[in-house]
Amino acid sequence: MHEPPHWRDRPQNERLLARECRTCGYVSFPEHRRICKRCQDEVEWDEVRLQERGTVRSYVVQNRLPDEFETPLPLAVLDMPQETDGEPARVYGLFTETEPDDIEIGMVADADLRQLFDINGLPVHSFKFKLPRGER
Ligand SMILES: [Zn+2]
């Protein structure tokens, strides 16, 4: 697993910049693709901005992992709405600072892009989800 180079240079305030397919409305995030996953075609993309708060669509709690990971480790799939209209982006990441029993499908959570660990000195970033402030 290697970090895509665009993460390293990406300014913090652009971290929730996604791409929307002009043909079908599919939102690609965080990948920058030439081919739309849904259209399966080379398409034009518009840059769109995502909100930092999304809705939990699915999750799983990992209990058996290599020693370097703390368990239980919840992983979740969130839909992150755009700041304006259009489809949400579907994002996968770790759920942190939250008891696994408190996670429910349909609840809202905030997303942060964080450096999780490094591989051979290269930082690896991923999403961390947590309950909105005030609900923790
Ligand atoms: Zn498309």
XYZ file of N, CA, C and O and ligand atoms in Angstrom:
545
model
N 0.843 -1.188 0.000
C 0.000 0.000 0.000
C 0.880 1.241 0.000
O 1.684 1.419 0.887
N 0.755 2.075 -1.019
C 1.516 3.311 -1.089
C 0.576 4.487 -1.096
O -0.492 4.431 -1.671
N 1.040 5.536 -0.474
C 0.220 6.730 -0.424
C 0.177 7.379 -1.801
O 1.217 7.587 -2.406
N -1.011 7.707 -2.305
C -1.048 8.420 -3.586
C -0.350 9.773 -3.412
O -0.554 10.435 -2.404
N 0.489 10.179 -4.388
C 1.300 11.389 -4.214
C 0.477 12.642 -3.953
O 0.940 13.554 -3.285
N -0.771 12.701 -4.461
C -1.515 13.944 -4.295
C -1.820 14.248 -2.832
O -2.013 15.383 -2.457
N -1.861 13.224 -1.963
C -2.116 13.495 -0.540
C -1.015 14.333 0.076
O -1.244 15.160 0.926
N 0.215 14.066 -0.331
C 1.348 14.699 0.320
C 1.367 16.203 0.103
O 1.820 16.946 0.938
N 0.893 16.653 -1.055
C 0.965 18.076 -1.393
C -0.356 18.785 -1.171
O -0.458 19.983 -1.347
N -1.357 18.019 -0.844
C -2.683 18.591 -0.818
C -2.888 19.502 0.392
O -2.738 19.072 1.515
N -3.216 20.773 0.140
C -3.446 21.663 1.286
C -4.603 21.149 2.141
O -5.552 20.568 1.631
N -4.481 21.396 3.429
C -5.474 20.914 4.386
C -6.889 21.353 4.014
O -7.831 20.595 4.112
N -7.042 22.595 3.532
C -8.385 23.099 3.265
C -8.993 22.545 1.988
O -10.116 22.852 1.637
N -8.234 21.750 1.264
C -8.794 21.144 0.057
C -9.114 19.673 0.281
O -9.434 18.953 -0.638
N -9.000 19.222 1.518
C -9.095 17.782 1.741
C -10.476 17.221 1.433
O -10.610 16.028 1.232
N -11.518 18.070 1.445
C -12.843 17.530 1.156
C -13.325 17.959 -0.226
O -14.507 18.089 -0.483
N -12.373 18.149 -1.117
C -12.663 18.465 -2.499
C -12.842 17.152 -3.258
O -11.941 16.312 -3.269
N -14.015 16.960 -3.852
C -14.301 15.717 -4.559
C -14.549 16.018 -6.035
O -14.521 17.180 -6.447
N -14.772 14.988 -6.817
C -15.072 15.162 -8.232
C -16.389 14.502 -8.577
O -16.632 13.371 -8.181
N -17.215 15.256 -9.303
C -18.545 14.762 -9.673
C -18.574 14.512 -11.176
O -18.199 15.388 -11.956
N -19.040 13.335 -11.572
C -19.143 12.986 -12.988
C -20.246 13.817 -13.639
O -21.370 13.855 -13.148
N -19.883 14.499 -14.744
C -20.863 15.338 -15.437
C -21.942 14.507 -16.120
O -23.036 14.982 -16.387
N -21.636 13.252 -16.417
C -22.588 12.413 -17.136
C -23.633 11.800 -16.206
O -24.821 11.860 -16.477
N -23.176 11.225 -15.072
C -24.130 10.472 -14.243
C -24.241 10.995 -12.816
O -25.081 10.530 -12.053
N -23.391 11.937 -12.400
C -23.502 12.488 -11.051
C -22.745 11.720 -9.985
O -22.772 12.092 -8.819
N -22.050 10.640 -10.365
C -21.262 9.876 -9.394
C -20.177 10.761 -8.794
O -19.515 11.510 -9.520
N -20.002 10.696 -7.461
C -18.980 11.506 -6.802
C -17.794 10.632 -6.441
O -17.932 9.658 -5.695
N -16.637 10.974 -6.997
C -15.416 10.221 -6.748
C -14.602 10.935 -5.686
O -14.279 12.113 -5.811
N -14.277 10.215 -4.622
C -13.531 10.808 -3.521
C -12.945 9.688 -2.675
O -13.669 8.759 -2.343
N -11.674 9.702 -2.306
C -10.713 10.755 -2.634
C -9.995 10.557 -3.970
O -9.213 11.416 -4.334
N -10.255 9.483 -4.687
C -9.494 9.210 -5.911
C -9.766 10.235 -7.005
O -10.865 10.743 -7.123
N -8.749 10.512 -7.790
C -8.922 11.294 -9.012
C -8.870 10.304 -10.162
O -7.815 9.797 -10.493
N -9.997 10.002 -10.736
C -10.040 8.992 -11.793
C -10.325 9.629 -13.137
O -10.969 10.651 -13.218
N -9.863 8.954 -14.157
C -10.176 9.394 -15.512
C -11.486 8.722 -15.952
O -12.308 9.304 -16.629
N -11.642 7.465 -15.521
C -12.820 6.675 -15.900
C -13.807 6.711 -14.734
O -13.433 6.447 -13.598
N -15.067 6.990 -15.023
C -16.090 6.991 -13.967
C -16.410 5.555 -13.577
O -16.633 4.709 -14.429
N -16.442 5.294 -12.263
C -16.744 3.949 -11.757
C -18.126 3.484 -12.192
O -18.370 2.314 -12.377
N -19.073 4.430 -12.286
C -20.446 4.047 -12.606
C -20.682 3.995 -14.119
O -21.224 3.028 -14.617
N -20.259 5.062 -14.829
C -20.438 5.090 -16.294
C -19.521 4.099 -17.000
O -19.805 3.692 -18.110
N -18.390 3.794 -16.368
C -17.368 2.959 -17.002
C -16.856 3.622 -18.271
O -16.528 2.960 -19.252
N -16.830 4.948 -18.266
C -16.458 5.675 -19.460
C -15.554 6.841 -19.067
O -15.570 7.281 -17.920
N -14.793 7.335 -20.034
C -13.984 8.518 -19.783
C -14.909 9.725 -19.813
O -15.587 9.948 -20.814
N -14.961 10.478 -18.711
C -15.961 11.539 -18.593
C -15.313 12.834 -18.132
O -14.154 12.867 -17.755
N -16.108 13.897 -18.111
C -15.678 15.194 -17.568
C -16.077 15.239 -16.094
O -17.146 14.765 -15.720
N -15.206 15.850 -15.288
C -15.467 15.947 -13.846
C -15.587 17.408 -13.425
O -14.856 18.253 -13.925
N -16.485 17.677 -12.494
C -16.566 18.990 -11.858
C -16.067 18.843 -10.425
O -16.397 17.872 -9.754
N -15.301 19.826 -9.964
C -14.865 19.803 -8.566
C -16.026 20.226 -7.672
O -16.704 21.211 -7.956
N -16.255 19.468 -6.626
C -17.300 19.808 -5.658
C -16.705 19.686 -4.262
O -15.711 18.998 -4.054
N -17.301 20.369 -3.305
C -16.814 20.354 -1.934
C -17.779 19.542 -1.073
O -18.990 19.632 -1.245
N -17.206 18.750 -0.175
C -18.044 17.918 0.694
C -18.169 18.541 2.076
O -17.277 19.247 2.533
N -19.282 18.244 2.733
C -19.439 18.635 4.137
C -18.583 17.712 4.999
O -18.255 16.608 4.598
N -18.247 18.175 6.206
C -17.414 17.362 7.094
C -18.232 16.367 7.903
O -17.685 15.545 8.619
N -19.560 16.473 7.807
C -20.424 15.597 8.595
C -21.194 14.685 7.649
O -21.813 15.165 6.699
N -21.145 13.383 7.909
C -21.815 12.426 7.040
C -22.728 11.506 7.819
O -22.911 11.652 9.033
N -23.320 10.545 7.119
C -24.250 9.588 7.710
C -23.674 8.174 7.579
O -23.223 7.787 6.503
N -23.704 7.422 8.687
C -23.183 6.050 8.676
C -24.131 5.155 7.873
O -25.329 5.098 8.153
N -23.605 4.509 6.850
C -24.398 3.606 6.020
C -24.131 2.146 6.336
O -24.986 1.281 6.109
N -22.932 1.857 6.838
C -22.583 0.485 7.183
C -21.360 0.518 8.102
O -20.614 1.500 8.092
N -21.178 -0.498 8.920
C -19.950 -0.577 9.716
C -19.680 -2.023 10.123
O -20.565 -2.875 10.051
N -18.436 -2.263 10.511
C -18.049 -3.574 10.993
C -17.056 -3.334 12.123
O -16.330 -2.346 12.115
N -17.055 -4.209 13.139
C -16.103 -4.075 14.239
C -15.085 -5.202 14.134
O -15.442 -6.380 14.240
N -13.828 -4.839 13.902
C -12.746 -5.821 13.771
C -12.228 -6.175 15.160
O -11.871 -5.287 15.927
N -12.156 -7.461 15.457
C -11.630 -7.890 16.749
C -10.321 -8.655 16.644
O -9.599 -8.778 17.620
N -10.021 -9.180 15.467
C -8.775 -9.927 15.283
C -7.944 -9.241 14.222
O -8.303 -9.247 13.049
N -6.863 -8.626 14.664
C -5.988 -7.892 13.747
C -4.549 -8.099 14.205
O -4.303 -8.515 15.333
N -3.582 -7.777 13.339
C -2.181 -7.851 13.777
C -1.949 -6.986 15.012
O -2.689 -6.030 15.264
N -0.901 -7.318 15.794
C -0.651 -6.681 17.090
C -0.539 -5.168 17.050
O -0.820 -4.509 18.043
N -0.118 -4.609 15.895
C 0.070 -3.152 15.875
C -1.253 -2.389 15.873
O -1.266 -1.174 16.007
N -2.363 -3.087 15.712
C -3.663 -2.421 15.743
C -4.345 -2.651 17.074
O -4.287 -3.742 17.632
N -4.995 -1.611 17.552
C -5.761 -1.715 18.775
C -7.131 -2.302 18.426
O -7.759 -1.848 17.468
N -7.591 -3.265 19.197
C -8.932 -3.809 18.958
C -9.781 -3.595 20.209
O -9.228 -3.481 21.305
N -11.125 -3.594 20.117
C -11.893 -3.694 18.876
C -11.751 -2.432 18.022
O -11.661 -1.335 18.562
N -11.718 -2.612 16.710
C -11.513 -1.505 15.782
C -12.715 -1.393 14.846
O -12.903 -2.228 13.981
N -13.543 -0.370 15.042
C -14.693 -0.216 14.145
C -14.290 0.463 12.825
O -13.551 1.439 12.831
N -14.779 -0.067 11.720
C -14.592 0.523 10.395
C -15.975 0.843 9.859
O -16.902 0.059 10.050
N -16.100 2.000 9.211
C -17.435 2.409 8.772
C -17.421 2.945 7.347
O -16.386 3.356 6.834
N -18.587 2.898 6.736
C -18.823 3.516 5.430
C -19.800 4.663 5.663
O -20.870 4.460 6.235
N -19.387 5.865 5.254
C -20.234 7.043 5.425
C -20.608 7.640 4.078
O -19.811 7.585 3.139
N -21.782 8.224 4.001
C -22.128 9.083 2.878
C -21.881 10.520 3.308
O -22.467 10.991 4.276
N -20.976 11.190 2.576
C -20.633 12.580 2.883
C -21.335 13.480 1.872
O -21.004 13.451 0.690
N -22.310 14.291 2.327
C -23.051 15.138 1.379
C -22.159 16.226 0.792
O -21.178 16.643 1.416
N -22.531 16.702 -0.378
C -21.858 17.855 -0.964
C -22.320 19.115 -0.231
O -23.391 19.138 0.367
N -21.507 20.174 -0.322
C -21.906 21.435 0.310
C -23.129 22.016 -0.387
O -23.938 22.683 0.224
N -23.254 21.787 -1.698
C -24.454 22.233 -2.403
C -25.337 21.009 -2.657
O -25.459 20.178 -1.781
N -25.948 20.886 -3.837
C -26.790 19.708 -4.055
C -25.994 18.627 -4.791
O -24.804 18.763 -5.004
N -26.661 17.555 -5.161
C -25.979 16.458 -5.830
C -25.839 15.261 -4.911
O -26.254 15.292 -3.756
N -25.252 14.209 -5.438
C -25.117 12.974 -4.673
C -24.009 13.080 -3.634
O -23.061 13.836 -3.820
N -24.109 12.306 -2.549
C -23.018 12.282 -1.580
C -21.857 11.409 -2.097
O -22.043 10.609 -3.013
N -20.685 11.592 -1.493
C -19.557 10.693 -1.758
C -19.595 9.581 -0.713
O -19.925 9.822 0.446
N -19.253 8.376 -1.125
C -19.212 7.252 -0.183
C -17.768 7.038 0.263
O -16.893 6.839 -0.571
N -17.535 7.138 1.569
C -16.184 7.156 2.117
C -16.026 6.062 3.166
O -16.937 5.822 3.959
N -14.861 5.427 3.177
C -14.579 4.313 4.080
C -13.460 4.715 5.036
O -12.500 5.349 4.619
N -13.598 4.384 6.318
C -12.524 4.746 7.251
C -12.732 4.163 8.632
O -13.648 3.365 8.861
N -11.852 4.574 9.562
C -11.893 4.083 10.937
C -12.836 4.935 11.772
O -12.894 6.148 11.596
N -13.502 4.293 12.698
C -14.306 5.025 13.674
C -13.478 5.128 14.937
O -12.997 4.117 15.433
N -13.266 6.353 15.430
C -12.415 6.511 16.612
C -13.163 7.218 17.735
O -14.206 7.831 17.505
N -12.596 7.160 18.921
C -13.127 7.863 20.099
C -14.599 7.521 20.344
O -15.349 8.351 20.852
N -15.015 6.334 19.931
C -16.424 5.961 20.033
C -16.520 4.490 20.440
O -15.800 3.660 19.910
N -17.379 4.194 21.400
C -17.623 2.801 21.769
C -18.316 2.097 20.601
O -19.295 2.641 20.063
N -17.840 0.902 20.222
C -18.500 0.196 19.116
C -20.011 0.043 19.327
O -20.782 0.141 18.367
N -20.451 -0.126 20.577
C -21.885 -0.289 20.857
C -22.694 0.971 20.562
O -23.914 0.914 20.443
N -22.001 2.123 20.498
C -22.715 3.384 20.258
C -22.879 3.686 18.770
O -23.502 4.671 18.405
N -22.281 2.871 17.909
C -22.364 3.124 16.473
C -23.636 2.490 15.923
O -23.949 1.344 16.227
N -24.364 3.285 15.151
C -25.608 2.786 14.544
C -25.685 3.242 13.101
O -25.269 4.358 12.783
N -26.278 2.413 12.276
C -26.524 2.818 10.894
C -27.531 3.961 10.898
O -28.525 3.906 11.639
N -27.250 5.022 10.146
C -28.148 6.166 10.071
C -27.733 7.321 10.957
O -28.240 8.433 10.816
N -26.798 7.080 11.898
C -26.343 8.171 12.758
C -25.394 9.091 11.987
O -24.839 8.693 10.959
N -25.217 10.328 12.484
C -24.269 11.227 11.829
C -22.913 11.130 12.529
O -22.828 10.796 13.703
N -21.871 11.406 11.768
C -20.512 11.394 12.302
C -19.682 12.413 11.536
O -19.991 12.748 10.394
N -18.644 12.927 12.204
C -17.730 13.870 11.564
C -16.535 13.114 10.997
O -16.104 12.114 11.572
N -16.009 13.599 9.889
C -14.868 12.944 9.245
C -13.661 13.852 9.267
O -13.752 15.048 9.027
N -12.530 13.269 9.580
C -11.236 13.954 9.610
C -10.274 13.152 8.765
O -10.268 11.935 8.853
N -9.440 13.833 8.011
C -8.383 13.122 7.297
C -7.132 13.196 8.168
O -6.676 14.266 8.507
N -6.586 12.043 8.533
C -5.461 12.002 9.468
C -4.371 11.079 8.964
O -4.654 10.125 8.247
N -3.150 11.360 9.423
C -2.078 10.403 9.176
C -2.241 9.264 10.172
O -2.273 9.483 11.374
N -2.389 8.035 9.664
C -2.639 6.887 10.540
C -1.344 6.231 10.961
O -1.165 5.855 12.104
N -0.456 6.025 10.035
C 0.824 5.380 10.329
C 1.724 5.639 9.131
O 1.307 6.288 8.181
N 2.978 5.186 9.197
C 3.795 5.328 8.009
C 4.378 3.985 7.594
O 4.542 3.090 8.423
N 4.602 3.855 6.296
C 5.205 2.642 5.758
C 6.525 3.066 5.145
O 6.553 3.893 4.238
N 7.611 2.557 5.680
C 8.956 2.920 5.221
C 9.133 4.436 5.159
O 9.701 4.956 4.207
N 8.622 5.131 6.158
C 8.815 6.571 6.241
C 7.803 7.396 5.472
O 7.780 8.613 5.595
N 6.975 6.741 4.650
C 5.953 7.492 3.910
C 4.667 7.520 4.719
O 4.165 6.473 5.119
N 4.131 8.715 4.969
C 2.907 8.779 5.769
C 1.709 8.189 5.016
O 1.594 8.353 3.804
N 0.857 7.491 5.733
C -0.363 6.934 5.151
C -1.550 7.630 5.820
O -1.687 7.593 7.035
N -2.367 8.291 4.996
C -3.513 9.022 5.513
C -4.794 8.239 5.268
O -4.911 7.524 4.292
N -5.728 8.401 6.192
C -7.043 7.822 5.967
C -8.066 8.629 6.751
O -7.699 9.541 7.491
N -9.321 8.278 6.588
C -10.360 8.978 7.320
C -10.514 8.412 8.702
O -10.395 7.220 8.923
N -10.808 9.336 9.642
C -11.220 8.929 10.979
C -12.574 9.558 11.192
O -12.755 10.755 10.963
N -13.513 8.727 11.623
C -14.856 9.221 11.898
C -15.046 9.273 13.404
O -14.518 8.449 14.143
N -15.816 10.229 13.846
C -16.150 10.292 15.272
C -17.498 10.970 15.444
O -17.958 11.686 14.550
N -18.093 10.733 16.604
C -19.376 11.368 16.901
C -19.187 12.874 16.912
O -18.140 13.364 17.327
N -20.190 13.632 16.461
C -20.070 15.085 16.502
C -19.835 15.560 17.937
O -20.329 14.953 18.882
N -19.057 16.646 18.076
C -18.776 17.218 19.393
C -20.090 17.479 20.131
O -21.058 17.917 19.544
N -20.109 17.158 21.419
C -21.347 17.331 22.168
C -22.109 16.027 22.315
O -22.918 15.866 23.206
N -21.821 15.074 21.419
C -22.484 13.770 21.529
C -21.519 12.697 22.003
O -21.851 11.529 22.070
N -20.229 13.120 22.255
C -19.236 12.157 22.725
C -19.286 12.020 24.219
O -19.689 12.943 24.905
Zn -20.385 8.726 -14.459
